Amino acid sequence: MATRIERNPFGTPRAMDRRVEAAIGAQLRSCAGSRRRIARRLRELEEERDLESVLESRAALVESLGFMAGAVVNRRLPSVPVSWTASLVRLAATSWLPMAAVLRRMGLRTSREIEIERVALRLMLGDLERLPTALGSHRLASSGIRVVRP
């Protein structure tokens, strides 16, 4: 029996993870047989922002704006960045982040899910020498291939 993509580190529901897997599989099947579509999809994946980078950038933005607003507008406004930071501490301690489910519903994927699709597309192109060896490409590649199968 084929294994699924490993559960994402943010504790989102399995149904949401399965939808992402299905979307990856559908994307790979739609690109199959067309080098042009595969190349275009690889360019799109280079531009795609992953969930982790969005969380990091938004955390920095919320904290900066909250502290500036607290200094200028109202002293109680820094509670917003404090609560955001508390959520990130919870993520580090428990691997669960409530806002991750919202961001995943908006279509954001983990860096691992993006990399699985990228490796599977490169395998479809026969571009084996460019696969990242440091990232455990054999494991990623086998996961990506399993997603293609219906």
PDB file of N, CA, C and O in Angstrom, residues 71 89 125:
ATOM      1  N   ALA A  71       2.886  52.559  20.529  1.00  0.00           N
ATOM      2  CA  ALA A  71       3.639  53.754  20.898  1.00  0.00           C
ATOM      3  C   ALA A  71       2.925  55.023  20.455  1.00  0.00           C
ATOM      4  O   ALA A  71       2.991  56.048  21.137  1.00  0.00           O
ATOM      5  N   VAL A  89       4.977  30.628  19.828  1.00  0.00           N
ATOM      6  CA  VAL A  89       5.590  29.828  20.888  1.00  0.00           C
ATOM      7  C   VAL A  89       4.826  28.514  21.035  1.00  0.00           C
ATOM      8  O   VAL A  89       5.419  27.447  21.203  1.00  0.00           O
ATOM      9  N   LEU A 125      10.415  14.844 -16.136  1.00  0.00           N
ATOM     10  CA  LEU A 125      11.253  15.382 -17.208  1.00  0.00           C
ATOM     11  C   LEU A 125      12.494  14.527 -17.456  1.00  0.00           C
ATOM     12  O   LEU A 125      13.183  14.701 -18.450  1.00  0.00           O
TER      13      LEU A 125
END
